[in-house]
Amino acid sequence: MIPRTRRTGRAVAYQVFYRLPLPVRRRLVRMAVPKYIVGAVTLLRDSEADGAGRLLLLRQPPGRGWTLPAGLLQRGENPAVGAARELYEETGVRLSPTRLTPAVPNAVVHAKGWVDVVFTAEVPASSTELTVDGAEVFEAAWHPLDDLPKLTWPTARLLAYYDIGPLAGQFPPPLPDTTP
Protein backbone atom coordinates (compact mmCIF):
# COMPACT_ATOMS: atom_id res chain seq x y z
CA MET A 1 0.00 0.00 0.00
CA ILE A 2 1.38 3.42 -0.95
CA PRO A 3 1.17 5.90 1.90
CA ARG A 4 -1.09 8.82 1.25
CA THR A 5 0.62 12.20 1.54
CA ARG A 6 -0.97 15.40 2.62
CA ARG A 7 -0.70 18.35 0.31
CA THR A 8 0.63 20.97 2.68
CA GLY A 9 0.97 24.60 1.78
CA ARG A 10 4.71 24.05 1.48
CA ALA A 11 4.27 21.17 -0.96
CA VAL A 12 1.88 23.22 -3.09
CA ALA A 13 4.34 26.14 -3.06
CA TYR A 14 7.14 23.88 -4.32
CA GLN A 15 4.94 22.48 -7.08
CA VAL A 16 4.06 25.98 -8.23
CA PHE A 17 7.70 27.09 -7.96
CA TYR A 18 9.04 24.24 -10.12
CA ARG A 19 6.45 24.94 -12.81
CA LEU A 20 7.79 28.47 -13.25
CA PRO A 21 10.26 29.16 -16.06
CA LEU A 22 13.91 28.73 -14.99
CA PRO A 23 14.82 32.45 -15.27
CA VAL A 24 11.90 33.36 -12.98
CA ARG A 25 12.92 30.67 -10.46
CA ARG A 26 16.50 31.96 -10.44
CA ARG A 27 15.35 35.54 -9.87
CA LEU A 28 13.11 34.45 -6.97
CA VAL A 29 15.96 32.48 -5.38
CA ARG A 30 18.33 35.47 -5.70
CA MET A 31 15.77 37.67 -3.97
CA ALA A 32 15.12 35.21 -1.14
CA VAL A 33 18.56 33.76 -0.38
CA PRO A 34 21.11 35.62 1.76
CA LYS A 35 23.81 37.23 -0.32
CA TYR A 36 27.51 37.17 0.31
CA ILE A 37 30.26 39.45 -0.88
CA VAL A 38 33.06 37.27 -2.26
CA GLY A 39 36.68 38.32 -2.19
CA ALA A 40 39.85 36.67 -3.45
CA VAL A 41 43.00 36.71 -1.32
CA THR A 42 46.56 35.67 -2.16
CA LEU A 43 49.12 34.50 0.39
CA LEU A 44 52.27 35.20 -1.64
CA ARG A 45 55.42 33.72 -0.11
CA ASP A 46 59.07 34.34 -0.91
CA SER A 47 60.43 31.10 -2.42
CA GLU A 48 63.99 32.10 -1.46
CA ALA A 49 63.36 32.85 2.21
CA ASP A 50 65.09 30.90 4.96
CA GLY A 51 63.57 29.91 8.30
CA ALA A 52 59.86 30.51 8.75
CA GLY A 53 59.66 32.28 5.40
CA ARG A 54 58.41 35.66 4.24
CA LEU A 55 55.00 36.88 3.17
CA LEU A 56 54.07 39.79 0.92
CA LEU A 57 51.98 42.36 2.79
CA LEU A 58 50.46 45.69 1.78
CA ARG A 59 49.96 48.96 3.60
CA GLN A 60 46.74 50.52 2.34
CA PRO A 61 44.70 53.58 3.33
CA PRO A 62 44.25 54.59 6.08
CA GLY A 63 47.58 52.88 6.82
CA ARG A 64 46.87 51.63 10.34
CA GLY A 65 47.99 48.09 9.63
CA TRP A 66 49.23 45.71 6.96
CA THR A 67 46.96 43.60 4.76
CA LEU A 68 47.16 40.89 2.13
CA PRO A 69 46.75 41.33 -1.63
CA ALA A 70 42.99 40.93 -2.04
CA GLY A 71 39.88 42.33 -3.61
CA LEU A 72 36.30 41.66 -4.55
CA LEU A 73 35.44 39.29 -7.34
CA GLN A 74 33.57 40.62 -10.33
CA ARG A 75 30.20 39.03 -11.09
CA GLY A 76 30.81 35.58 -12.57
CA GLU A 77 34.60 35.84 -12.23
CA ASN A 78 36.57 32.68 -11.49
CA PRO A 79 38.13 33.11 -7.99
CA ALA A 80 41.67 32.22 -9.17
CA VAL A 81 41.36 34.73 -12.02
CA GLY A 82 40.15 37.37 -9.56
CA ALA A 83 42.98 36.65 -7.13
CA ALA A 84 45.56 36.92 -9.94
CA ARG A 85 43.94 40.16 -11.16
CA GLU A 86 43.95 41.74 -7.70
CA LEU A 87 47.54 40.63 -7.05
CA TYR A 88 48.64 42.35 -10.26
CA GLU A 89 46.55 45.50 -9.68
CA GLU A 90 47.84 45.99 -6.13
CA THR A 91 51.47 44.83 -6.38
CA GLY A 92 52.46 44.62 -10.05
CA VAL A 93 53.14 40.88 -9.61
CA ARG A 94 51.68 39.09 -12.63
CA LEU A 95 50.94 35.40 -12.09
CA SER A 96 48.83 33.09 -14.19
CA PRO A 97 45.75 31.87 -12.29
CA THR A 98 47.09 28.34 -12.81
CA ARG A 99 50.06 29.23 -10.55
CA LEU A 100 47.70 29.93 -7.65
CA THR A 101 47.04 26.95 -5.39
CA PRO A 102 43.84 26.85 -3.32
CA ALA A 103 44.75 27.30 0.35
CA VAL A 104 43.39 24.91 2.97
CA PRO A 105 40.80 26.01 3.89
CA ASN A 106 40.14 27.53 0.47
CA ALA A 107 37.09 29.55 1.53
CA VAL A 108 36.67 31.39 4.81
CA VAL A 109 33.14 32.51 5.63
CA HIS A 110 33.06 35.59 7.85
CA ALA A 111 30.25 36.41 10.26
CA LYS A 112 29.56 39.78 8.65
CA GLY A 113 28.37 38.29 5.34
CA TRP A 114 31.44 37.96 3.18
CA VAL A 115 33.50 35.04 1.95
CA ASP A 116 37.22 35.06 1.19
CA VAL A 117 38.50 32.55 -1.34
CA VAL A 118 42.19 32.14 -0.47
CA PHE A 119 45.07 31.07 -2.70
CA THR A 120 48.79 30.57 -2.16
CA ALA A 121 51.76 31.06 -4.46
CA GLU A 122 55.53 31.44 -4.24
CA VAL A 123 57.86 33.74 -6.15
CA PRO A 124 61.53 34.67 -5.66
CA ALA A 125 61.46 38.03 -3.89
CA SER A 126 64.91 39.03 -5.17
CA SER A 127 63.73 39.04 -8.80
CA THR A 128 60.10 40.07 -8.25
CA GLU A 129 59.53 43.76 -8.82
CA LEU A 130 56.80 45.28 -6.66
CA THR A 131 54.86 48.23 -8.07
CA VAL A 132 52.21 50.15 -6.10
CA ASP A 133 50.06 53.06 -7.20
CA GLY A 134 50.33 55.17 -4.02
CA ALA A 135 46.55 55.57 -3.88
CA GLU A 136 44.99 52.14 -3.30
CA VAL A 137 48.25 50.75 -1.93
CA PHE A 138 50.89 52.88 -0.16
CA GLU A 139 53.53 50.18 0.16
CA ALA A 140 54.17 46.49 -0.60
CA ALA A 141 56.92 44.64 1.26
CA TRP A 142 58.11 41.17 2.23
CA HIS A 143 57.88 40.42 5.96
CA PRO A 144 59.28 37.47 7.95
CA LEU A 145 56.48 35.19 9.14
CA ASP A 146 58.00 35.08 12.62
CA ASP A 147 58.19 38.90 12.86
CA LEU A 148 55.11 40.36 11.14
CA PRO A 149 54.30 44.07 11.41
CA LYS A 150 51.04 45.33 12.92
CA LEU A 151 48.25 43.71 10.91
CA THR A 152 44.71 44.94 10.40
CA TRP A 153 42.23 42.95 12.50
CA PRO A 154 40.63 41.18 9.48
CA THR A 155 44.09 40.21 8.17
CA ALA A 156 45.25 38.84 11.54
CA ARG A 157 42.02 36.87 11.84
CA LEU A 158 42.28 35.46 8.31
CA LEU A 159 45.94 34.48 8.75
CA ALA A 160 45.03 32.59 11.94
CA TYR A 161 43.18 30.06 9.78
CA TYR A 162 46.60 29.23 8.30
CA ASP A 163 48.43 29.26 11.66
CA ILE A 164 50.21 32.51 10.80
CA GLY A 165 50.49 35.74 12.78
CA PRO A 166 49.53 36.97 16.24
CA LEU A 167 46.34 34.86 16.44
CA ALA A 168 48.03 31.65 15.22
CA GLY A 169 46.93 28.60 17.15
CA GLN A 170 43.57 30.16 17.99
CA PHE A 171 41.14 28.33 15.74
CA PRO A 172 38.64 29.53 15.01
CA PRO A 173 40.14 32.97 15.46
CA PRO A 174 38.46 35.09 18.13
CA LEU A 175 35.97 37.79 17.25
CA PRO A 176 37.00 41.37 17.99
CA ASP A 177 36.15 42.74 21.42
CA THR A 178 33.43 45.34 20.90
CA THR A 179 32.80 46.20 24.55
CA PRO A 180 33.16 49.91 25.39
PDB file of C-alpha atoms in Angstrom:
ATOM      1  CA  MET A   1       0.000   0.000   0.000  1.00  0.00           C
ATOM      2  CA  ILE A   2       1.380   3.424  -0.951  1.00  0.00           C
ATOM      3  CA  PRO A   3       1.171   5.902   1.903  1.00  0.00           C
ATOM      4  CA  ARG A   4      -1.089   8.815   1.248  1.00  0.00           C
ATOM      5  CA  THR A   5       0.622  12.197   1.536  1.00  0.00           C
ATOM      6  CA  ARG A   6      -0.972  15.396   2.622  1.00  0.00           C
ATOM      7  CA  ARG A   7      -0.699  18.351   0.314  1.00  0.00           C
ATOM      8  CA  THR A   8       0.628  20.966   2.681  1.00  0.00           C
ATOM      9  CA  GLY A   9       0.968  24.601   1.776  1.00  0.00           C
ATOM     10  CA  ARG A  10       4.706  24.054   1.478  1.00  0.00           C
ATOM     11  CA  ALA A  11       4.266  21.171  -0.961  1.00  0.00           C
ATOM     12  CA  VAL A  12       1.880  23.223  -3.088  1.00  0.00           C
ATOM     13  CA  ALA A  13       4.338  26.142  -3.062  1.00  0.00           C
ATOM     14  CA  TYR A  14       7.141  23.876  -4.317  1.00  0.00           C
ATOM     15  CA  GLN A  15       4.942  22.480  -7.077  1.00  0.00           C
ATOM     16  CA  VAL A  16       4.055  25.980  -8.228  1.00  0.00           C
ATOM     17  CA  PHE A  17       7.698  27.088  -7.958  1.00  0.00           C
ATOM     18  CA  TYR A  18       9.036  24.239 -10.119  1.00  0.00           C
ATOM     19  CA  ARG A  19       6.446  24.936 -12.814  1.00  0.00           C
ATOM     20  CA  LEU A  20       7.790  28.469 -13.245  1.00  0.00           C
ATOM     21  CA  PRO A  21      10.264  29.155 -16.056  1.00  0.00           C
ATOM     22  CA  LEU A  22      13.908  28.726 -14.990  1.00  0.00           C
ATOM     23  CA  PRO A  23      14.818  32.454 -15.266  1.00  0.00           C
ATOM     24  CA  VAL A  24      11.897  33.358 -12.984  1.00  0.00           C
ATOM     25  CA  ARG A  25      12.918  30.672 -10.459  1.00  0.00           C
ATOM     26  CA  ARG A  26      16.504  31.956 -10.437  1.00  0.00           C
ATOM     27  CA  ARG A  27      15.353  35.540  -9.867  1.00  0.00           C
ATOM     28  CA  LEU A  28      13.111  34.449  -6.975  1.00  0.00           C
ATOM     29  CA  VAL A  29      15.964  32.483  -5.379  1.00  0.00           C
ATOM     30  CA  ARG A  30      18.332  35.465  -5.704  1.00  0.00           C
ATOM     31  CA  MET A  31      15.772  37.675  -3.973  1.00  0.00           C
ATOM     32  CA  ALA A  32      15.125  35.207  -1.136  1.00  0.00           C
ATOM     33  CA  VAL A  33      18.564  33.759  -0.383  1.00  0.00           C
ATOM     34  CA  PRO A  34      21.110  35.624   1.765  1.00  0.00           C
ATOM     35  CA  LYS A  35      23.809  37.226  -0.318  1.00  0.00           C
ATOM     36  CA  TYR A  36      27.512  37.171   0.314  1.00  0.00           C
ATOM     37  CA  ILE A  37      30.258  39.448  -0.876  1.00  0.00           C
ATOM     38  CA  VAL A  38      33.061  37.273  -2.256  1.00  0.00           C
ATOM     39  CA  GLY A  39      36.679  38.321  -2.188  1.00  0.00           C
ATOM     40  CA  ALA A  40      39.848  36.672  -3.452  1.00  0.00           C
ATOM     41  CA  VAL A  41      43.004  36.713  -1.316  1.00  0.00           C
ATOM     42  CA  THR A  42      46.559  35.666  -2.161  1.00  0.00           C
ATOM     43  CA  LEU A  43      49.119  34.500   0.386  1.00  0.00           C
ATOM     44  CA  LEU A  44      52.273  35.198  -1.642  1.00  0.00           C
ATOM     45  CA  ARG A  45      55.423  33.721  -0.109  1.00  0.00           C
ATOM     46  CA  ASP A  46      59.072  34.340  -0.910  1.00  0.00           C
ATOM     47  CA  SER A  47      60.432  31.101  -2.424  1.00  0.00           C
ATOM     48  CA  GLU A  48      63.991  32.098  -1.463  1.00  0.00           C
ATOM     49  CA  ALA A  49      63.362  32.845   2.210  1.00  0.00           C
ATOM     50  CA  ASP A  50      65.090  30.896   4.960  1.00  0.00           C
ATOM     51  CA  GLY A  51      63.569  29.908   8.296  1.00  0.00           C
ATOM     52  CA  ALA A  52      59.862  30.512   8.753  1.00  0.00           C
ATOM     53  CA  GLY A  53      59.657  32.278   5.396  1.00  0.00           C
ATOM     54  CA  ARG A  54      58.406  35.664   4.243  1.00  0.00           C
ATOM     55  CA  LEU A  55      54.996  36.882   3.173  1.00  0.00           C
ATOM     56  CA  LEU A  56      54.070  39.788   0.922  1.00  0.00           C
ATOM     57  CA  LEU A  57      51.978  42.357   2.786  1.00  0.00           C
ATOM     58  CA  LEU A  58      50.457  45.691   1.784  1.00  0.00           C
ATOM     59  CA  ARG A  59      49.958  48.964   3.604  1.00  0.00           C
ATOM     60  CA  GLN A  60      46.740  50.521   2.340  1.00  0.00           C
ATOM     61  CA  PRO A  61      44.700  53.583   3.330  1.00  0.00           C
ATOM     62  CA  PRO A  62      44.245  54.590   6.078  1.00  0.00           C
ATOM     63  CA  GLY A  63      47.579  52.879   6.820  1.00  0.00           C
ATOM     64  CA  ARG A  64      46.866  51.629  10.338  1.00  0.00           C
ATOM     65  CA  GLY A  65      47.995  48.093   9.634  1.00  0.00           C
ATOM     66  CA  TRP A  66      49.230  45.706   6.965  1.00  0.00           C
ATOM     67  CA  THR A  67      46.962  43.601   4.763  1.00  0.00           C
ATOM     68  CA  LEU A  68      47.162  40.887   2.126  1.00  0.00           C
ATOM     69  CA  PRO A  69      46.752  41.332  -1.635  1.00  0.00           C
ATOM     70  CA  ALA A  70      42.995  40.927  -2.039  1.00  0.00           C
ATOM     71  CA  GLY A  71      39.878  42.330  -3.605  1.00  0.00           C
ATOM     72  CA  LEU A  72      36.296  41.658  -4.549  1.00  0.00           C
ATOM     73  CA  LEU A  73      35.443  39.292  -7.343  1.00  0.00           C
ATOM     74  CA  GLN A  74      33.566  40.625 -10.333  1.00  0.00           C
ATOM     75  CA  ARG A  75      30.197  39.027 -11.093  1.00  0.00           C
ATOM     76  CA  GLY A  76      30.815  35.582 -12.569  1.00  0.00           C
ATOM     77  CA  GLU A  77      34.603  35.840 -12.230  1.00  0.00           C
ATOM     78  CA  ASN A  78      36.568  32.676 -11.486  1.00  0.00           C
ATOM     79  CA  PRO A  79      38.128  33.113  -7.993  1.00  0.00           C
ATOM     80  CA  ALA A  80      41.668  32.217  -9.166  1.00  0.00           C
ATOM     81  CA  VAL A  81      41.357  34.733 -12.019  1.00  0.00           C
ATOM     82  CA  GLY A  82      40.153  37.373  -9.557  1.00  0.00           C
ATOM     83  CA  ALA A  83      42.985  36.647  -7.128  1.00  0.00           C
ATOM     84  CA  ALA A  84      45.563  36.919  -9.938  1.00  0.00           C
ATOM     85  CA  ARG A  85      43.944  40.159 -11.161  1.00  0.00           C
ATOM     86  CA  GLU A  86      43.949  41.740  -7.698  1.00  0.00           C
ATOM     87  CA  LEU A  87      47.545  40.627  -7.052  1.00  0.00           C
ATOM     88  CA  TYR A  88      48.644  42.350 -10.256  1.00  0.00           C
ATOM     89  CA  GLU A  89      46.548  45.504  -9.681  1.00  0.00           C
ATOM     90  CA  GLU A  90      47.844  45.992  -6.131  1.00  0.00           C
ATOM     91  CA  THR A  91      51.468  44.835  -6.384  1.00  0.00           C
ATOM     92  CA  GLY A  92      52.463  44.619 -10.047  1.00  0.00           C
ATOM     93  CA  VAL A  93      53.135  40.881  -9.614  1.00  0.00           C
ATOM     94  CA  ARG A  94      51.681  39.093 -12.630  1.00  0.00           C
ATOM     95  CA  LEU A  95      50.941  35.396 -12.094  1.00  0.00           C
ATOM     96  CA  SER A  96      48.828  33.088 -14.186  1.00  0.00           C
ATOM     97  CA  PRO A  97      45.752  31.873 -12.289  1.00  0.00           C
ATOM     98  CA  THR A  98      47.092  28.344 -12.814  1.00  0.00           C
ATOM     99  CA  ARG A  99      50.060  29.229 -10.553  1.00  0.00           C
ATOM    100  CA  LEU A 100      47.701  29.929  -7.654  1.00  0.00           C
ATOM    101  CA  THR A 101      47.038  26.949  -5.391  1.00  0.00           C
ATOM    102  CA  PRO A 102      43.843  26.847  -3.315  1.00  0.00           C
ATOM    103  CA  ALA A 103      44.749  27.299   0.352  1.00  0.00           C
ATOM    104  CA  VAL A 104      43.387  24.912   2.967  1.00  0.00           C
ATOM    105  CA  PRO A 105      40.797  26.009   3.893  1.00  0.00           C
ATOM    106  CA  ASN A 106      40.142  27.529   0.475  1.00  0.00           C
ATOM    107  CA  ALA A 107      37.092  29.549   1.535  1.00  0.00           C
ATOM    108  CA  VAL A 108      36.674  31.393   4.810  1.00  0.00           C
ATOM    109  CA  VAL A 109      33.137  32.513   5.633  1.00  0.00           C
ATOM    110  CA  HIS A 110      33.057  35.590   7.852  1.00  0.00           C
ATOM    111  CA  ALA A 111      30.246  36.405  10.261  1.00  0.00           C
ATOM    112  CA  LYS A 112      29.562  39.776   8.645  1.00  0.00           C
ATOM    113  CA  GLY A 113      28.372  38.285   5.337  1.00  0.00           C
ATOM    114  CA  TRP A 114      31.439  37.955   3.178  1.00  0.00           C
ATOM    115  CA  VAL A 115      33.504  35.039   1.948  1.00  0.00           C
ATOM    116  CA  ASP A 116      37.220  35.064   1.193  1.00  0.00           C
ATOM    117  CA  VAL A 117      38.505  32.547  -1.343  1.00  0.00           C
ATOM    118  CA  VAL A 118      42.190  32.139  -0.469  1.00  0.00           C
ATOM    119  CA  PHE A 119      45.073  31.074  -2.702  1.00  0.00           C
ATOM    120  CA  THR A 120      48.794  30.571  -2.158  1.00  0.00           C
ATOM    121  CA  ALA A 121      51.761  31.062  -4.455  1.00  0.00           C
ATOM    122  CA  GLU A 122      55.527  31.444  -4.238  1.00  0.00           C
ATOM    123  CA  VAL A 123      57.865  33.740  -6.152  1.00  0.00           C
ATOM    124  CA  PRO A 124      61.531  34.665  -5.663  1.00  0.00           C
ATOM    125  CA  ALA A 125      61.457  38.033  -3.894  1.00  0.00           C
ATOM    126  CA  SER A 126      64.912  39.026  -5.169  1.00  0.00           C
ATOM    127  CA  SER A 127      63.735  39.038  -8.796  1.00  0.00           C
ATOM    128  CA  THR A 128      60.095  40.074  -8.254  1.00  0.00           C
ATOM    129  CA  GLU A 129      59.525  43.764  -8.819  1.00  0.00           C
ATOM    130  CA  LEU A 130      56.795  45.277  -6.655  1.00  0.00           C
ATOM    131  CA  THR A 131      54.856  48.234  -8.068  1.00  0.00           C
ATOM    132  CA  VAL A 132      52.214  50.147  -6.098  1.00  0.00           C
ATOM    133  CA  ASP A 133      50.064  53.065  -7.196  1.00  0.00           C
ATOM    134  CA  GLY A 134      50.335  55.174  -4.024  1.00  0.00           C
ATOM    135  CA  ALA A 135      46.554  55.575  -3.878  1.00  0.00           C
ATOM    136  CA  GLU A 136      44.993  52.140  -3.297  1.00  0.00           C
ATOM    137  CA  VAL A 137      48.253  50.754  -1.932  1.00  0.00           C
ATOM    138  CA  PHE A 138      50.890  52.878  -0.157  1.00  0.00           C
ATOM    139  CA  GLU A 139      53.535  50.178   0.161  1.00  0.00           C
ATOM    140  CA  ALA A 140      54.171  46.494  -0.605  1.00  0.00           C
ATOM    141  CA  ALA A 141      56.919  44.645   1.264  1.00  0.00           C
ATOM    142  CA  TRP A 142      58.109  41.172   2.234  1.00  0.00           C
ATOM    143  CA  HIS A 143      57.882  40.421   5.961  1.00  0.00           C
ATOM    144  CA  PRO A 144      59.275  37.466   7.950  1.00  0.00           C
ATOM    145  CA  LEU A 145      56.481  35.186   9.136  1.00  0.00           C
ATOM    146  CA  ASP A 146      58.002  35.081  12.620  1.00  0.00           C
ATOM    147  CA  ASP A 147      58.185  38.897  12.861  1.00  0.00           C
ATOM    148  CA  LEU A 148      55.114  40.355  11.142  1.00  0.00           C
ATOM    149  CA  PRO A 149      54.298  44.070  11.408  1.00  0.00           C
ATOM    150  CA  LYS A 150      51.042  45.326  12.918  1.00  0.00           C
ATOM    151  CA  LEU A 151      48.253  43.712  10.914  1.00  0.00           C
ATOM    152  CA  THR A 152      44.706  44.937  10.403  1.00  0.00           C
ATOM    153  CA  TRP A 153      42.235  42.952  12.498  1.00  0.00           C
ATOM    154  CA  PRO A 154      40.630  41.183   9.481  1.00  0.00           C
ATOM    155  CA  THR A 155      44.090  40.213   8.169  1.00  0.00           C
ATOM    156  CA  ALA A 156      45.249  38.842  11.541  1.00  0.00           C
ATOM    157  CA  ARG A 157      42.020  36.867  11.842  1.00  0.00           C
ATOM    158  CA  LEU A 158      42.283  35.456   8.309  1.00  0.00           C
ATOM    159  CA  LEU A 159      45.939  34.484   8.752  1.00  0.00           C
ATOM    160  CA  ALA A 160      45.027  32.590  11.937  1.00  0.00           C
ATOM    161  CA  TYR A 161      43.178  30.062   9.776  1.00  0.00           C
ATOM    162  CA  TYR A 162      46.601  29.234   8.295  1.00  0.00           C
ATOM    163  CA  ASP A 163      48.428  29.256  11.657  1.00  0.00           C
ATOM    164  CA  ILE A 164      50.215  32.514  10.797  1.00  0.00           C
ATOM    165  CA  GLY A 165      50.486  35.737  12.777  1.00  0.00           C
ATOM    166  CA  PRO A 166      49.528  36.969  16.236  1.00  0.00           C
ATOM    167  CA  LEU A 167      46.344  34.860  16.438  1.00  0.00           C
ATOM    168  CA  ALA A 168      48.034  31.649  15.219  1.00  0.00           C
ATOM    169  CA  GLY A 169      46.931  28.601  17.154  1.00  0.00           C
ATOM    170  CA  GLN A 170      43.566  30.157  17.993  1.00  0.00           C
ATOM    171  CA  PHE A 171      41.138  28.335  15.741  1.00  0.00           C
ATOM    172  CA  PRO A 172      38.643  29.533  15.008  1.00  0.00           C
ATOM    173  CA  PRO A 173      40.143  32.974  15.461  1.00  0.00           C
ATOM    174  CA  PRO A 174      38.460  35.092  18.131  1.00  0.00           C
ATOM    175  CA  LEU A 175      35.973  37.788  17.253  1.00  0.00           C
ATOM    176  CA  PRO A 176      36.997  41.370  17.988  1.00  0.00           C
ATOM    177  CA  ASP A 177      36.147  42.737  21.419  1.00  0.00           C
ATOM    178  CA  THR A 178      33.426  45.337  20.902  1.00  0.00           C
ATOM    179  CA  THR A 179      32.796  46.200  24.550  1.00  0.00           C
ATOM    180  CA  PRO A 180      33.156  49.912  25.389  1.00  0.00           C
TER     181      PRO A 180
END
